[in-house]
XYZ file of C-alpha atoms in Angstrom:
699
model
C -10.320 6.572 33.794
C -8.465 4.585 31.110
C -5.160 6.146 30.060
C -4.620 7.943 26.747
C -0.854 8.466 26.940
C 2.332 7.482 28.757
C 3.628 10.609 30.482
C 7.076 9.572 31.766
C 9.363 6.535 31.899
C 12.273 6.150 34.344
C 15.012 3.504 34.018
C 18.754 3.180 34.723
C 21.293 4.201 32.090
C 23.047 0.844 32.443
C 22.926 -2.169 34.722
C 25.098 -5.166 35.533
C 24.349 -8.700 34.429
C 22.712 -10.778 37.178
C 20.841 -7.979 38.951
C 17.169 -7.146 39.062
C 16.118 -3.628 38.158
C 12.972 -1.538 38.042
C 11.350 0.513 35.310
C 8.803 3.139 36.365
C 6.015 4.246 34.043
C 3.584 7.068 34.803
C 0.451 7.343 32.682
C -2.489 9.756 32.629
C -4.970 7.061 33.652
C -5.426 3.399 34.497
C -3.389 1.073 32.246
C -4.964 -2.311 31.507
C -2.408 -4.988 30.622
C 0.710 -2.939 31.369
C 3.759 -4.888 30.224
C 7.343 -4.639 28.994
C 8.848 -6.793 26.272
C 12.632 -7.146 26.684
C 14.460 -7.853 23.415
C 18.016 -8.430 22.250
C 19.224 -8.363 18.665
C 19.990 -12.097 18.766
C 16.268 -12.878 18.936
C 15.939 -13.012 22.745
C 12.503 -11.933 23.988
C 11.013 -11.878 27.513
C 7.651 -10.417 28.579
C 7.370 -8.719 31.981
C 3.723 -8.595 33.099
C 1.114 -9.707 35.664
C 2.718 -10.212 39.122
C 5.898 -8.407 38.009
C 3.925 -5.172 37.547
C 2.812 -3.149 40.570
C 0.705 0.015 40.631
C 2.289 2.030 43.458
C 0.355 5.258 43.249
C -1.928 7.219 41.047
C -1.306 5.694 37.615
C 2.330 4.932 38.547
C 3.511 1.455 37.544
C 6.676 -0.337 38.688
C 7.970 -3.131 36.449
C 10.273 -5.573 38.246
C 12.736 -6.825 35.623
C 14.306 -10.078 36.901
C 17.914 -10.959 36.179
C 16.920 -13.883 33.971
C 14.910 -11.579 31.675
C 18.014 -10.275 29.862
C 21.699 -10.835 29.168
C 24.754 -8.752 28.339
C 24.552 -6.307 25.501
C 22.121 -3.621 24.403
C 18.516 -4.458 25.260
C 15.438 -2.808 23.774
C 12.417 -2.342 26.035
C 8.929 -2.184 24.527
C 6.859 -0.491 27.238
C 3.132 -0.551 26.614
C -0.436 -0.850 27.752
C -3.826 -1.527 26.184
C -6.677 0.991 26.346
C -9.410 -1.642 26.486
C -10.012 -4.129 29.279
C -10.989 -6.992 26.932
C -7.692 -7.780 25.249
C -9.272 -10.205 22.779
C -11.330 -7.379 21.282
C -8.427 -4.936 21.191
C -7.174 -3.602 17.879
C -3.719 -2.300 17.060
C -4.952 1.240 17.645
C -5.841 0.377 21.255
C -2.199 -0.168 22.287
C 0.078 2.684 23.322
C 3.774 1.866 23.148
C 7.091 3.539 24.010
C 10.580 2.167 23.356
C 13.765 2.560 25.383
C 17.278 1.092 25.079
C 19.355 0.024 28.077
C 22.939 -1.210 28.197
C 23.625 -4.449 30.100
C 27.232 -4.651 31.391
C 29.104 -7.844 32.262
C 31.916 -6.813 34.711
C 33.916 -9.939 33.808
C 34.230 -8.892 30.188
C 36.774 -6.335 29.087
C 35.113 -3.975 26.618
C 37.116 -2.570 23.753
C 36.039 0.973 22.916
C 34.124 1.068 19.658
C 35.356 3.757 17.282
C 32.738 6.357 16.453
C 30.735 5.698 13.322
C 30.618 8.242 10.532
C 27.524 10.363 10.884
C 25.912 11.483 7.662
C 23.044 13.771 8.598
C 21.041 16.613 7.122
C 22.776 19.927 7.148
C 21.573 23.384 6.236
C 22.684 24.083 2.697
C 21.476 25.829 -0.407
C 23.532 23.481 -2.559
C 21.393 21.119 -4.646
C 20.799 17.667 -3.176
C 18.896 14.707 -4.600
C 17.053 12.868 -1.832
C 15.753 9.396 -2.562
C 14.133 6.509 -0.731
C 13.849 2.772 -1.285
C 10.717 0.642 -1.103
C 10.576 -3.158 -1.159
C 7.288 -4.943 -1.787
C 6.576 -8.486 -0.533
C 3.513 -10.490 -1.551
C 2.171 -13.943 -2.207
C -1.532 -14.505 -2.934
C -3.628 -17.388 -1.785
C -3.482 -19.864 -4.627
C -6.941 -21.135 -3.680
C -9.348 -18.413 -2.589
C -11.564 -20.862 -0.691
C -8.831 -22.910 1.026
C -6.150 -20.913 2.839
C -4.310 -24.138 3.722
C -3.930 -25.228 0.090
C -0.330 -26.294 -0.567
C 1.716 -28.405 -2.944
C 5.276 -28.866 -4.121
C 5.137 -25.840 -6.396
C 4.187 -23.589 -3.489
C 6.935 -25.140 -1.395
C 9.466 -24.100 -4.042
C 7.994 -20.615 -4.530
C 8.337 -19.851 -0.844
C 11.538 -21.800 -0.239
C 13.368 -19.842 -2.939
C 12.552 -16.600 -1.117
C 13.940 -17.468 2.297
C 16.302 -14.482 2.424
C 13.921 -11.686 1.391
C 11.187 -13.015 3.690
C 13.452 -13.297 6.744
C 16.652 -11.292 7.208
C 17.747 -9.426 4.073
C 15.806 -6.218 4.702
C 17.244 -6.087 8.204
C 20.729 -6.727 6.813
C 20.398 -3.791 4.421
C 19.105 -1.412 7.093
C 21.873 -2.470 9.473
C 24.362 -1.357 6.830
C 22.697 2.070 6.789
C 23.088 2.254 10.564
C 26.677 1.020 10.582
C 27.486 3.450 7.797
C 26.296 6.404 9.852
C 23.431 7.347 7.512
C 21.355 9.041 10.177
C 18.200 9.398 8.098
C 18.413 6.272 5.962
C 15.949 3.420 6.089
C 13.507 1.805 3.773
C 9.788 1.263 3.545
C 8.382 -2.156 2.874
C 4.919 -3.515 2.138
C 3.851 -6.994 3.250
C 0.496 -8.400 2.228
C -1.536 -10.135 4.907
C -1.868 -13.217 2.705
C 1.932 -13.542 2.606
C 2.298 -13.071 6.367
C -0.359 -15.668 7.127
C 1.302 -18.202 4.845
C 4.744 -17.535 6.341
C 3.280 -18.087 9.800
C 1.911 -21.402 8.583
C 5.310 -22.278 7.113
C 6.889 -21.543 10.485
C 4.429 -23.879 12.202
C 4.604 -26.735 9.700
C 8.091 -26.561 8.166
C 6.742 -25.757 4.722
C 8.800 -23.648 2.342
C 11.828 -25.967 2.574
C 11.901 -25.356 6.332
C 13.269 -21.833 5.847
C 10.790 -19.927 7.997
C 11.138 -20.932 11.632
C 10.776 -17.624 13.542
C 10.907 -15.942 10.148
C 9.940 -12.494 11.465
C 12.396 -12.255 14.365
C 15.090 -10.221 12.615
C 12.521 -7.803 11.217
C 10.743 -7.559 14.564
C 13.993 -6.682 16.323
C 15.116 -4.019 13.866
C 11.598 -2.579 13.664
C 12.554 -0.666 16.819
C 15.522 1.102 15.182
C 14.993 4.829 14.666
C 16.375 7.558 12.421
C 17.816 10.813 13.697
C 14.287 12.253 13.678
C 12.885 9.308 15.645
C 11.113 7.677 12.710
C 11.312 3.942 11.938
C 14.320 2.741 9.987
C 12.009 0.033 8.623
C 8.620 1.539 7.881
C 5.975 -1.127 7.323
C 3.801 0.612 4.772
C 0.041 0.810 4.923
C -1.366 -1.709 2.480
C -4.419 -3.770 1.564
C -4.468 -7.125 3.368
C -5.073 -9.316 0.293
C -3.359 -7.084 -2.325
C -6.505 -5.576 -3.928
C -6.446 -3.237 -6.897
C -7.772 -0.349 -4.819
C -8.991 1.946 -7.629
C -11.539 -0.704 -8.623
C -13.051 -1.724 -5.278
C -15.586 0.129 -3.064
C -14.475 2.571 -0.377
C -15.661 0.380 2.456
C -13.537 -2.503 1.184
C -10.489 -0.253 0.890
C -10.984 0.718 4.536
C -11.603 -2.874 5.630
C -8.536 -4.205 3.836
C -6.310 -1.490 5.338
C -7.667 -2.027 8.870
C -7.128 -5.789 8.663
C -3.596 -5.131 7.442
C -2.822 -2.727 10.295
C -3.731 -5.412 12.822
C -1.536 -8.137 11.346
C 1.468 -5.806 11.000
C 1.348 -5.013 14.702
C 0.921 -8.650 15.667
C 3.758 -9.783 13.385
C 6.399 -7.086 13.723
C 5.591 -5.495 17.081
C 5.155 -2.057 15.570
C 2.371 -0.015 14.032
C 1.743 0.013 10.307
C 2.789 3.299 8.760
C 0.425 6.067 7.709
C 2.395 6.091 4.433
C 0.870 3.739 1.863
C 2.421 1.829 -0.975
C -0.737 0.800 -2.878
C -0.813 -2.657 -4.484
C 0.563 -2.497 -8.042
C 1.325 1.198 -7.287
C -2.245 1.618 -8.563
C -3.782 4.957 -7.711
C -6.879 6.892 -8.654
C -7.773 10.154 -6.898
C -11.177 8.900 -5.731
C -9.335 6.590 -3.278
C -8.303 9.561 -1.135
C -11.369 9.861 1.179
C -11.321 6.143 2.024
C -7.572 6.172 2.638
C -7.870 9.144 4.965
C -10.666 7.419 6.857
C -8.416 4.374 7.280
C -5.634 6.522 8.773
C -3.451 6.889 5.664
C -1.982 10.378 5.224
C 0.582 9.830 2.464
C 0.553 7.676 -0.669
C 3.179 6.702 -3.212
C 2.261 6.935 -6.893
C 4.050 6.218 -10.166
C 5.742 9.429 -11.299
C 4.736 9.229 -14.965
C 1.090 9.809 -14.063
C 2.020 13.239 -12.709
C 4.125 14.053 -15.763
C 1.318 13.094 -18.160
C -1.155 15.286 -16.272
C 0.730 18.449 -17.286
C -0.238 20.672 -20.161
C 2.187 20.338 -23.085
C 3.431 16.934 -21.884
C 5.902 15.637 -24.553
C 4.131 12.376 -25.369
C 6.664 9.860 -26.697
C 4.307 8.034 -29.052
C 3.565 4.341 -29.037
C 7.019 3.608 -27.563
C 5.748 5.044 -24.295
C 3.504 1.999 -24.011
C 0.406 4.049 -23.241
C -2.079 6.033 -25.261
C -1.692 9.819 -25.297
C -2.975 11.327 -22.046
C -6.600 12.372 -22.190
C -6.989 16.148 -22.244
C -9.301 16.009 -19.230
C -6.359 14.839 -17.121
C -3.955 17.530 -18.307
C -4.896 20.243 -15.850
C -1.482 20.939 -14.254
C 0.602 23.896 -15.416
C 3.205 23.224 -18.121
C 6.849 22.745 -17.096
C 9.978 23.415 -19.116
C 12.594 21.039 -17.730
C 11.766 17.852 -19.620
C 14.742 15.495 -19.514
C 15.530 12.444 -21.637
C 17.488 10.061 -19.419
C 20.489 8.244 -20.873
C 22.024 4.873 -19.964
C 18.692 3.609 -18.680
C 15.491 2.276 -20.238
C 13.345 5.418 -20.292
C 11.207 5.749 -23.432
C 9.630 9.033 -22.309
C 10.996 12.201 -20.750
C 10.772 13.071 -17.061
C 10.486 16.405 -15.266
C 12.954 16.674 -12.344
C 11.122 19.651 -10.829
C 8.032 17.465 -10.368
C 9.977 14.787 -8.465
C 8.965 15.949 -5.010
C 6.035 15.363 -2.652
C 2.879 17.318 -3.386
C -0.763 17.474 -2.351
C -3.321 15.383 -4.227
C -7.026 16.250 -4.154
C -10.308 14.542 -4.988
C -13.730 16.209 -5.131
C -16.842 14.029 -5.089
C -20.191 14.638 -6.802
C -21.432 16.726 -3.837
C -18.442 19.090 -4.033
C -16.709 17.707 -0.931
C -12.920 17.627 -1.287
C -10.258 15.479 0.378
C -6.475 15.802 0.181
C -3.511 13.522 0.781
C 0.256 13.863 0.441
C 1.567 12.196 -2.701
C 5.154 10.924 -2.977
C 6.462 10.052 -6.448
C 7.901 6.600 -7.077
C 10.159 7.242 -10.050
C 9.067 4.912 -12.819
C 12.261 4.358 -14.758
C 14.827 4.473 -11.960
C 12.656 2.156 -9.863
C 12.310 -0.234 -12.784
C 16.079 -0.425 -13.289
C 16.738 -0.725 -9.545
C 14.404 -3.732 -9.569
C 16.801 -5.501 -11.914
C 19.556 -5.551 -9.298
C 20.757 -2.121 -8.275
C 24.279 -1.336 -9.462
C 24.090 -4.283 -11.827
C 21.437 -2.404 -13.796
C 21.123 1.137 -12.452
C 24.229 3.270 -12.245
C 22.956 5.508 -9.454
C 25.493 8.332 -9.711
C 25.371 8.483 -13.482
C 21.597 8.453 -13.883
C 20.697 10.513 -10.816
C 23.538 12.831 -11.787
C 21.572 13.740 -14.925
C 18.665 14.787 -12.705
C 21.086 16.678 -10.454
C 22.495 18.646 -13.393
C 18.990 19.527 -14.572
C 17.949 21.128 -11.257
C 20.873 23.552 -10.953
C 18.787 26.566 -11.891
C 15.533 25.508 -10.239
C 16.627 24.025 -6.911
C 14.324 24.892 -4.021
C 16.136 24.243 -0.699
C 12.788 24.165 1.130
C 11.384 21.502 -1.207
C 14.297 19.617 -2.776
C 13.757 16.636 -5.094
C 12.679 13.377 -3.471
C 11.490 10.161 -5.055
C 11.196 6.471 -4.266
C 12.989 3.592 -5.973
C 10.283 0.941 -5.702
C 10.384 -2.706 -6.661
C 9.430 -6.199 -5.603
C 11.641 -7.257 -2.739
C 11.551 -10.963 -3.604
C 11.728 -11.152 -7.409
C 14.478 -10.806 -10.002
C 17.636 -8.818 -9.254
C 15.962 -6.538 -6.744
C 15.119 -9.555 -4.605
C 18.545 -11.198 -4.749
C 20.933 -11.480 -1.804
C 23.420 -9.334 -3.702
C 20.962 -6.445 -3.892
C 20.575 -6.267 -0.125
C 24.290 -6.819 0.589
C 26.805 -5.744 -2.063
C 24.514 -3.231 -3.729
C 23.559 -1.713 -0.376
C 27.231 -1.412 0.553
C 27.806 0.583 -2.628
C 24.818 2.815 -1.897
C 26.090 3.543 1.599
C 29.513 4.482 0.265
C 27.918 6.749 -2.326
C 25.918 8.595 0.330
C 28.984 8.878 2.577
C 31.206 10.270 -0.138
C 28.957 12.108 -2.594
C 27.042 15.043 -1.095
C 24.791 15.222 -4.148
C 22.784 12.138 -3.118
C 21.208 11.254 0.202
C 19.168 8.188 1.110
C 16.342 9.155 3.463
C 13.039 7.734 4.678
C 9.746 9.239 3.552
C 8.932 10.365 7.090
C 12.320 11.980 7.700
C 12.054 13.870 4.415
C 8.557 15.133 5.245
C 9.750 16.087 8.741
C 12.616 18.157 7.371
C 10.857 19.467 4.264
C 7.090 19.789 4.871
C 4.982 19.747 1.725
C 3.791 23.093 0.450
C 0.025 22.925 1.141
C -0.605 25.084 -1.921
C 1.182 22.665 -4.237
C -2.019 20.813 -5.150
C -1.745 18.798 -8.342
C -3.765 16.296 -10.334
C -2.392 12.816 -10.994
C -4.002 10.673 -13.674
C -5.084 7.150 -12.833
C -2.658 4.304 -13.391
C -0.159 1.871 -11.923
C 3.480 0.809 -12.317
C 5.221 -0.024 -15.581
C 5.111 -3.794 -15.100
C 1.331 -3.974 -15.548
C 0.860 -3.336 -19.293
C 2.828 -0.128 -18.715
C 0.400 0.899 -15.975
C -1.968 2.799 -18.257
C -4.848 4.916 -16.877
C -7.324 2.337 -18.195
C -5.848 -0.441 -15.997
C -5.750 -2.603 -19.114
C -3.903 -5.382 -17.287
C -7.096 -5.962 -15.306
C -9.413 -5.565 -18.325
C -7.710 -8.112 -20.571
C -9.711 -9.227 -23.616
C -12.215 -6.500 -22.816
C -12.987 -5.952 -26.500
C -13.664 -9.638 -27.162
C -17.040 -11.338 -26.893
C -15.946 -12.819 -23.578
C -13.384 -11.541 -21.091
C -12.446 -13.591 -18.004
C -11.490 -10.299 -16.362
C -14.840 -8.636 -16.980
C -16.563 -11.811 -15.829
C -14.666 -11.674 -12.525
C -15.529 -7.981 -12.032
C -19.215 -8.721 -12.678
C -19.227 -11.605 -10.192
C -17.266 -9.557 -7.651
C -19.703 -6.633 -7.943
C -22.597 -8.913 -6.994
C -20.509 -10.525 -4.244
C -19.655 -7.131 -2.752
C -23.295 -6.075 -2.640
C -24.370 -9.291 -0.926
C -21.706 -9.028 1.794
C -22.268 -5.294 2.314
C -26.017 -5.878 2.605
C -25.388 -8.691 5.105
C -23.203 -6.342 7.158
C -25.693 -3.460 7.063
C -28.545 -5.702 8.191
C -26.639 -6.517 11.418
C -26.497 -10.241 10.786
C -24.370 -12.755 12.724
C -20.923 -11.280 13.483
C -18.912 -14.495 13.187
C -20.426 -15.316 9.833
C -19.836 -11.752 8.673
C -16.098 -12.017 9.359
C -15.934 -15.252 7.360
C -17.827 -13.619 4.508
C -15.528 -10.589 4.587
C -12.494 -12.854 4.455
C -13.824 -14.549 1.331
C -14.716 -11.187 -0.210
C -11.394 -9.537 0.572
C -9.572 -12.624 -0.712
C -11.600 -12.478 -3.932
C -10.387 -8.897 -4.428
C -6.768 -10.093 -4.782
C -5.436 -8.349 -7.901
C -3.492 -11.467 -8.961
C -6.750 -13.184 -9.896
C -6.969 -10.756 -12.844
C -3.254 -10.444 -13.557
C -2.846 -13.933 -15.071
C -5.765 -13.856 -17.520
C -6.491 -16.973 -19.547
C -5.484 -19.503 -16.888
C -8.454 -21.376 -15.487
C -6.900 -21.655 -12.025
C -6.941 -17.851 -11.743
C -10.016 -16.962 -13.806
C -12.351 -18.979 -11.555
C -11.009 -17.811 -8.177
C -13.466 -14.938 -7.738
C -16.449 -17.092 -8.666
C -15.354 -19.884 -6.333
C -15.083 -17.492 -3.388
C -18.433 -15.834 -4.153
C -20.250 -19.162 -4.523
C -18.797 -20.415 -1.247
C -19.992 -17.267 0.558
C -23.512 -17.458 -0.889
C -23.669 -21.102 0.146
C -22.673 -20.103 3.709
C -25.401 -17.448 3.863
C -28.003 -19.922 2.665
C -31.611 -19.032 3.420
C -30.568 -15.969 5.415
C -30.371 -14.054 2.171
C -34.184 -13.756 2.179
C -33.997 -11.935 5.535
C -31.349 -9.609 4.120
C -33.623 -8.737 1.198
C -36.446 -7.881 3.585
C -34.211 -5.600 5.667
C -32.227 -4.173 2.768
C -30.960 -0.651 3.365
C -27.840 -0.893 1.208
C -27.722 0.850 -2.133
C -26.658 -0.914 -5.326
C -22.983 -1.705 -5.806
C -21.557 0.152 -8.805
C -18.336 -0.992 -10.427
C -16.002 1.849 -11.358
C -17.248 2.870 -14.848
C -14.905 2.565 -17.811
C -15.002 4.384 -21.148
C -13.992 3.120 -24.578
C -12.238 4.333 -26.532
C -10.032 5.925 -23.899
C -9.498 9.015 -26.073
C -12.678 9.548 -28.116
C -11.796 11.556 -31.196
C -8.088 11.086 -30.465
C -5.867 8.025 -30.786
C -6.443 4.366 -29.978
C -4.498 1.122 -30.339
C -4.863 -0.619 -33.659
C -3.059 -2.729 -36.197
C 0.610 -1.722 -36.123
C 0.327 0.930 -33.429
C -1.759 4.086 -33.015
C -4.837 4.717 -35.139
C -7.637 7.283 -35.118
C -10.107 6.488 -32.363
C -13.885 6.469 -32.656
C -15.326 9.888 -31.876
C -18.215 8.763 -29.704
C -17.668 7.450 -26.170
C -19.257 4.313 -24.710
C -19.595 4.337 -20.915
C -19.934 0.926 -19.256
C -20.354 -0.357 -15.720
C -21.638 -3.287 -13.682
C -24.422 -2.767 -11.144
C -25.982 -5.224 -8.708
C -28.434 -5.112 -5.825
C -30.003 -8.008 -3.925
C -33.467 -6.427 -4.299
C -33.001 -5.622 -7.964
C -31.999 -2.422 -9.735
C -34.688 0.128 -10.593
C -32.653 2.577 -12.666
C -29.094 3.594 -13.517
C -28.272 7.146 -14.591
C -25.148 8.816 -15.940
C -24.739 12.423 -14.778
C -22.162 14.603 -16.497
C -21.200 18.258 -16.617
C -19.061 20.163 -19.068
C -18.990 23.095 -21.473
C -22.700 22.678 -22.220
C -23.823 22.525 -18.585
C -25.189 19.548 -16.663
C -26.968 16.575 -18.229
C -28.412 13.226 -17.177
C -29.009 10.185 -19.371
C -30.426 6.757 -18.582
C -28.005 3.861 -19.022
C -29.152 0.836 -21.012
C -29.659 -2.501 -19.242
C -27.563 -4.970 -21.269
C -28.378 -7.980 -19.096
C -26.178 -10.070 -16.830
C -22.626 -10.528 -18.037
C -22.487 -13.909 -19.868
C -20.317 -15.852 -17.444
C -18.493 -19.115 -18.151
C -17.566 -19.854 -14.507
C -21.062 -20.722 -13.232
C -21.481 -18.040 -10.561
C -24.502 -18.152 -8.256
C -24.938 -14.391 -8.750
C -23.483 -11.903 -11.202
C -23.988 -8.232 -11.994
C -25.814 -6.590 -14.857
C -23.895 -4.580 -17.422
C -25.143 -1.072 -18.232
C -23.934 1.259 -20.934
C -24.664 4.556 -22.643
C -23.066 6.331 -25.604
C -22.226 10.044 -25.609
C -21.756 11.709 -28.992
C -18.643 13.180 -30.555
C -17.913 16.720 -29.497
C -19.413 16.376 -25.989
C -16.201 18.029 -24.781
C -14.292 17.963 -21.506
C -16.629 16.514 -18.882
C -16.788 15.125 -15.368
C -19.236 12.304 -14.753
C -20.613 9.891 -12.192
C -23.245 7.171 -12.040
C -26.337 7.057 -9.848
C -28.086 3.728 -9.218
C -31.385 3.149 -7.378
C -32.612 -0.222 -6.139
C -36.211 -1.465 -5.863
C -36.415 -0.289 -2.243
C -35.331 3.249 -3.082
C -31.746 2.959 -1.768
C -29.355 5.109 -3.807
C -25.641 4.766 -4.569
C -23.188 6.950 -6.469
C -19.979 6.045 -8.253
C -16.774 8.071 -7.920
C -16.388 11.064 -10.214
C -14.471 10.447 -13.425
C -13.265 12.764 -16.146
C -12.809 12.499 -19.910
C -12.576 14.717 -22.964
C -14.718 13.589 -25.916
C -13.442 15.319 -29.036
C -14.858 15.156 -32.540
């Protein structure tokens, strides 16, 4: 019987330098590949395995730790085993790991007693407290989707200028939390797989100005540090491997990207990826929830403004807010009465302090099946200012003090405020050495001396203050402020959408066809090695950066290049896939224009009256051809179905081998507040459904 858990671990409290010692592990079954990794904070690492491991009884393992496996100081032991006998086919989920610290004493060294550190921990109090967390995001895309080894002098500079953030600065900041006695402080950080792979290549080749030899060692060492509740001080967030815009890709690709990412996090940092996700671009749409749950994600961060805007009576700030008025279909949360205009910070719209706390988010599909996930707000305006350099831009006490004053009469000690300050960890002020050093020192002092504010990890907060399961709210779609203000229409990734030709729409059309071809290849049980290569090209093509920089040929053609390379690799096998096809059509997430039919739209000089009718558009592709595409919707007048018009293949200018067909249908003014989804049927009778959307069509 293969083990499922480690039951007990026995080891000495301390040992002397130069002596062997034994660690005993008892499991509940046979442990393939039992081993211990011995680490020191200076980068030392030694693996104890094979002949140094003896099974002495029923599932009892003795690890013989030789004297040359360690040196004086505190050592961390990573004690683990794999649940599968073929280690090359093992995933991160197949390893079970425990960690222990052991002190190594050198009798020839006189030790000076270390004074006790201050210990700032959570106490029981009804006094208001503002809890906050910090998230740092790290990413570099592949600059050539079909050549992962592509490099030039520009790339060398891009990476070389980020030596600190990509190596030791996060660890340096977290060490200050530890040294400052902040028992629950840490930070979460997201690392794209494309960045990690390129840093590994820099380590091997000396690229990036030679700054990345053993680049991950400091992070790997401190990844074992724990908070007072036993949670990671550095929580490597769940993420999509190639930085996809998750609201606009299929569920199976969301799951695939997250699974690939989980594997590389474990391999790189020696720890499991978190079940807390920071989604690329902070982009969230409720229909992502079922796929995220299936991938093992239980909590997601979202941009706070998209909760505020989903409340009835939201005080829309006009065009200065940078987004259109919220659509009435999204405003289903109860009104609140604590709207606050922040001072001494760029904040063009008001916030609601009582909504700055974790909640439950729900999505219900077209069959009525619901899924829920914990949502944690990333505060839009405070995070944006923190990204400019911490105290150099954001006066924490002064700005958070305004929130503190606002909650005096509404403080709930069981669910106190908590939000994330999120930013890139390698760009602008928030990626500078001073942010991680001087700014962090100031933060630590604030938390030591000002009981109003406490830095805490997401997991420690949720451990201490579990989310009210009845606090289920709706959050509108959208992303962070840096992407055309993160509007619900994801305009940053639909650039030039109203023109005769949009490079962004072209890339979505090509990607839709590409997705269907790869999914069909997978479902027809074709060659596994080729499938992995095809998935890599597909997942790479989903990199959100390829839409972010619209109008630059080097970016606008990336998706097409990857798709054409994949189709070339499949070659004549595509005929066999067509014969065996059991995959439904791929449907791109439908979009509606104008965004507020009968309301307001962008026009010359600002906001203008929008058209009253609504045009629904999507891309659909299937390798066997599409038989029909239907729009189903339900609202005040009951349920209806209309056939969508075939508008032909999108007129590409990048010469794709395959591209999707655009479909559209117009619903009249006054249709009302509706929910809708698309059904598509291919020529073999396979059926697919889009996620459920919502919109109010006034008039």
